Amino acid sequence: SRSQHNASLASQLAKLSIKEMSAATEKALWLVGSLIIVLCVFIFGVWGLWGWLVARPIRTLRDSITRFSVDNLDYRLPQVRHDEIGDVAKSFNQMAEKLQYTTTSKDKLVTEVAERQRIQKVIVRDDKRLNMLLNLNREVHSLTERELCDKSLDIAVEVTDSLIGYLHMVNDDQETINLVTWNKAALA
């Protein structure tokens, strides 16, 4: 009887332990499942936060650099953040400002050099014309009328960058013309 009672108690304890173990296992499964759900929510939350705090500003930065590189030197990044990405935006804007200034300065310099070269050509041409006319003026008293016409025509052709020159005179009847001369290059 005592041994039956002990066996009965042992059996009840075994049943109770199986129930408790089953309940503990069920509790552990709920706990692990809840932990997995919390961990997934945390991971997705961190991923979303990373996207909002880091990836989106980096995409904006990349798109802005692309806009800037397509000949839009006036474009600047908005400086709304006070972190490393905001520092990158500030540095980018400073670089863009310097590049725009340099490019503008270079364009102005190229334009100025071209204008100076054009003016230099005009000065050289005008100096050449003036020297030719001064030389003609010095010689005018020693030339015949025909030599004066020939020399004047050659000077006119040269100062106008022409290939051919000729001189006609209107006759006394004011109706007809007389060919006086061609320039030397045309006759050669």
CSV table of C-alpha atoms in Angstrom, one decimal:
chain,number,residue,atom,x,y,z
A,1,SER,CA,0.0,0.0,0.0
A,2,ARG,CA,2.7,2.3,0.8
A,3,SER,CA,4.5,1.4,-2.3
A,4,GLN,CA,1.4,1.7,-4.3
A,5,HIS,CA,0.8,5.1,-2.8
A,6,ASN,CA,4.4,6.1,-3.7
A,7,ALA,CA,4.0,4.7,-7.2
A,8,SER,CA,0.7,6.6,-7.6
A,9,LEU,CA,2.5,9.8,-6.4
A,10,ALA,CA,5.4,9.1,-8.8
A,11,SER,CA,2.9,8.6,-11.6
A,12,GLN,CA,1.1,11.8,-10.7
A,13,LEU,CA,4.4,13.6,-10.5
A,14,ALA,CA,5.4,12.3,-13.9
A,15,LYS,CA,2.1,13.4,-15.3
A,16,LEU,CA,2.5,16.7,-13.7
A,17,SER,CA,6.1,17.1,-14.9
A,18,ILE,CA,5.0,16.2,-18.5
A,19,LYS,CA,2.2,18.8,-18.3
A,20,GLU,CA,4.6,21.3,-16.8
A,21,MET,CA,7.2,20.4,-19.4
A,22,SER,CA,4.7,20.7,-22.2
A,23,ALA,CA,3.5,24.1,-20.8
A,24,ALA,CA,7.2,25.3,-20.4
A,25,THR,CA,7.9,24.1,-24.0
A,26,GLU,CA,4.8,26.0,-25.2
A,27,LYS,CA,5.9,29.1,-23.3
A,28,ALA,CA,9.4,28.8,-24.8
A,29,LEU,CA,8.0,28.5,-28.3
A,30,TRP,CA,5.8,31.6,-27.7
A,31,LEU,CA,8.8,33.4,-26.3
A,32,VAL,CA,11.1,32.4,-29.3
A,33,GLY,CA,8.4,33.3,-31.8
A,34,SER,CA,7.8,36.7,-30.1
A,35,LEU,CA,11.5,37.3,-30.0
A,36,ILE,CA,11.8,36.5,-33.8
A,37,ILE,CA,8.9,38.9,-34.5
A,38,VAL,CA,10.5,41.7,-32.4
A,39,LEU,CA,13.9,41.0,-34.0
A,40,CYS,CA,12.3,41.2,-37.5
A,41,VAL,CA,10.5,44.5,-36.6
A,42,PHE,CA,13.8,45.8,-35.2
A,43,ILE,CA,15.7,44.8,-38.4
A,44,PHE,CA,13.1,46.4,-40.7
A,45,GLY,CA,13.0,49.4,-38.5
A,46,VAL,CA,16.8,49.8,-38.6
A,47,TRP,CA,16.7,49.2,-42.4
A,48,GLY,CA,14.0,51.8,-42.9
A,49,LEU,CA,15.8,54.3,-40.6
A,50,TRP,CA,19.1,53.7,-42.4
A,51,GLY,CA,17.3,54.3,-45.7
A,52,TRP,CA,15.8,57.5,-44.4
A,53,LEU,CA,18.9,58.8,-42.7
A,54,VAL,CA,21.7,57.6,-45.0
A,55,ALA,CA,20.6,56.0,-48.3
A,56,ARG,CA,18.2,58.8,-49.3
A,57,PRO,CA,20.6,61.6,-48.7
A,58,ILE,CA,23.4,59.7,-50.6
A,59,ARG,CA,20.9,59.2,-53.5
A,60,THR,CA,20.1,62.9,-53.4
A,61,LEU,CA,23.8,63.7,-53.4
A,62,ARG,CA,24.5,61.4,-56.3
A,63,ASP,CA,21.5,62.9,-58.3
A,64,SER,CA,22.7,66.4,-57.5
A,65,ILE,CA,26.3,65.6,-58.7
A,66,THR,CA,24.7,64.2,-61.9
A,67,ARG,CA,22.7,67.5,-62.4
A,68,PHE,CA,25.8,69.5,-61.8
A,69,SER,CA,27.9,67.5,-64.2
A,70,VAL,CA,25.5,68.1,-67.1
A,71,ASP,CA,26.6,71.7,-67.6
A,72,ASN,CA,24.5,73.1,-64.8
A,73,LEU,CA,27.3,74.9,-62.9
A,74,ASP,CA,24.8,77.0,-61.1
A,75,TYR,CA,23.3,74.0,-59.2
A,76,ARG,CA,24.0,73.8,-55.5
A,77,LEU,CA,23.0,71.2,-52.9
A,78,PRO,CA,20.5,72.2,-50.2
A,79,GLN,CA,22.3,72.4,-46.9
A,80,VAL,CA,19.6,71.2,-44.4
A,81,ARG,CA,21.6,68.6,-42.5
A,82,HIS,CA,24.1,69.2,-39.7
A,83,ASP,CA,26.0,65.9,-39.9
A,84,GLU,CA,28.6,64.3,-42.2
A,85,ILE,CA,26.3,64.3,-45.2
A,86,GLY,CA,25.6,68.0,-44.6
A,87,ASP,CA,29.4,68.5,-44.5
A,88,VAL,CA,29.7,66.7,-47.8
A,89,ALA,CA,27.0,69.0,-49.3
A,90,LYS,CA,28.8,72.0,-48.0
A,91,SER,CA,32.1,70.9,-49.4
A,92,PHE,CA,30.4,70.0,-52.7
A,93,ASN,CA,28.9,73.5,-52.9
A,94,GLN,CA,32.3,75.1,-52.2
A,95,MET,CA,33.9,73.0,-54.9
A,96,ALA,CA,31.1,73.9,-57.3
A,97,GLU,CA,31.5,77.6,-56.6
A,98,LYS,CA,35.3,77.4,-57.2
A,99,LEU,CA,34.8,75.4,-60.4
A,100,GLN,CA,32.2,77.8,-61.7
A,101,TYR,CA,34.4,80.7,-61.0
A,102,THR,CA,37.4,79.0,-62.7
A,103,THR,CA,35.3,78.0,-65.7
A,104,THR,CA,33.8,81.5,-65.9
A,105,SER,CA,37.3,83.1,-65.6
A,106,LYS,CA,38.6,80.7,-68.2
A,107,ASP,CA,35.8,81.6,-70.6
A,108,LYS,CA,36.3,85.3,-70.0
A,109,LEU,CA,40.0,84.9,-70.6
A,110,VAL,CA,39.5,83.0,-73.8
A,111,THR,CA,37.1,85.7,-75.0
A,112,GLU,CA,39.5,88.4,-73.9
A,113,VAL,CA,42.4,86.7,-75.7
A,114,ALA,CA,40.4,86.3,-78.9
A,115,GLU,CA,39.4,89.9,-78.7
A,116,ARG,CA,43.0,91.0,-78.2
A,117,GLN,CA,44.1,88.8,-81.1
A,118,ARG,CA,41.5,90.4,-83.3
A,119,ILE,CA,42.5,93.9,-82.2
A,120,GLN,CA,46.2,93.0,-82.8
A,121,LYS,CA,45.4,91.9,-86.4
A,122,VAL,CA,43.6,95.2,-87.0
A,123,ILE,CA,46.5,97.2,-85.6
A,124,VAL,CA,49.0,95.2,-87.7
A,125,ARG,CA,46.8,95.7,-90.8
A,126,ASP,CA,46.3,99.4,-90.2
A,127,ASP,CA,50.0,99.9,-89.5
A,128,LYS,CA,50.9,98.1,-92.7
A,129,ARG,CA,48.4,100.3,-94.6
A,130,LEU,CA,49.7,103.5,-93.0
A,131,ASN,CA,53.3,102.6,-93.8
A,132,MET,CA,52.4,101.8,-97.5
A,133,LEU,CA,50.6,105.1,-97.8
A,134,LEU,CA,53.5,107.0,-96.1
A,135,ASN,CA,55.9,105.3,-98.5
A,136,LEU,CA,53.7,106.2,-101.5
A,137,ASN,CA,53.5,109.8,-100.2
A,138,ARG,CA,57.4,110.0,-100.1
A,139,GLU,CA,57.6,108.6,-103.6
A,140,VAL,CA,54.7,110.5,-105.2
A,141,HIS,CA,56.9,113.3,-106.5
A,142,SER,CA,59.4,111.0,-108.3
A,143,LEU,CA,56.7,108.8,-110.0
A,144,THR,CA,55.1,109.3,-113.4
A,145,GLU,CA,51.3,109.3,-113.5
A,146,ARG,CA,51.3,105.7,-114.8
A,147,GLU,CA,53.7,104.5,-112.1
A,148,LEU,CA,51.6,106.3,-109.4
A,149,CYS,CA,48.5,104.5,-110.7
A,150,ASP,CA,50.2,101.1,-110.7
A,151,LYS,CA,51.7,101.6,-107.3
A,152,SER,CA,48.4,102.9,-105.8
A,153,LEU,CA,46.5,100.0,-107.3
A,154,ASP,CA,49.0,97.5,-105.9
A,155,ILE,CA,48.7,99.1,-102.4
A,156,ALA,CA,44.9,99.1,-102.7
A,157,VAL,CA,44.9,95.4,-103.5
A,158,GLU,CA,47.2,94.5,-100.7
A,159,VAL,CA,45.5,96.5,-98.0
A,160,THR,CA,42.1,95.1,-98.9
A,161,ASP,CA,43.4,91.5,-99.1
A,162,SER,CA,42.1,91.3,-102.7
A,163,LEU,CA,43.5,89.0,-105.3
A,164,ILE,CA,42.8,91.2,-108.4
A,165,GLY,CA,42.7,94.9,-108.8
A,166,TYR,CA,42.1,97.1,-111.8
A,167,LEU,CA,41.7,100.8,-112.5
A,168,HIS,CA,39.3,102.4,-114.9
A,169,MET,CA,39.1,106.1,-115.6
A,170,VAL,CA,36.0,107.9,-116.8
A,171,ASN,CA,36.7,109.6,-120.1
A,172,ASP,CA,36.0,113.3,-120.7
A,173,ASP,CA,32.6,112.5,-122.3
A,174,GLN,CA,31.5,111.1,-119.0
A,175,GLU,CA,29.9,108.2,-120.9
A,176,THR,CA,32.8,105.8,-121.5
A,177,ILE,CA,35.5,104.4,-119.4
A,178,ASN,CA,39.1,103.6,-120.1
A,179,LEU,CA,41.0,100.7,-118.5
A,180,VAL,CA,44.2,102.2,-117.1
A,181,THR,CA,45.9,99.3,-115.4
A,182,TRP,CA,45.7,95.9,-113.6
A,183,ASN,CA,47.6,95.1,-110.4
A,184,LYS,CA,51.0,93.3,-110.8
A,185,ALA,CA,49.8,90.0,-109.4
A,186,ALA,CA,46.9,89.9,-111.9
A,187,LEU,CA,49.3,90.5,-114.8
A,188,ALA,CA,51.8,87.9,-113.7
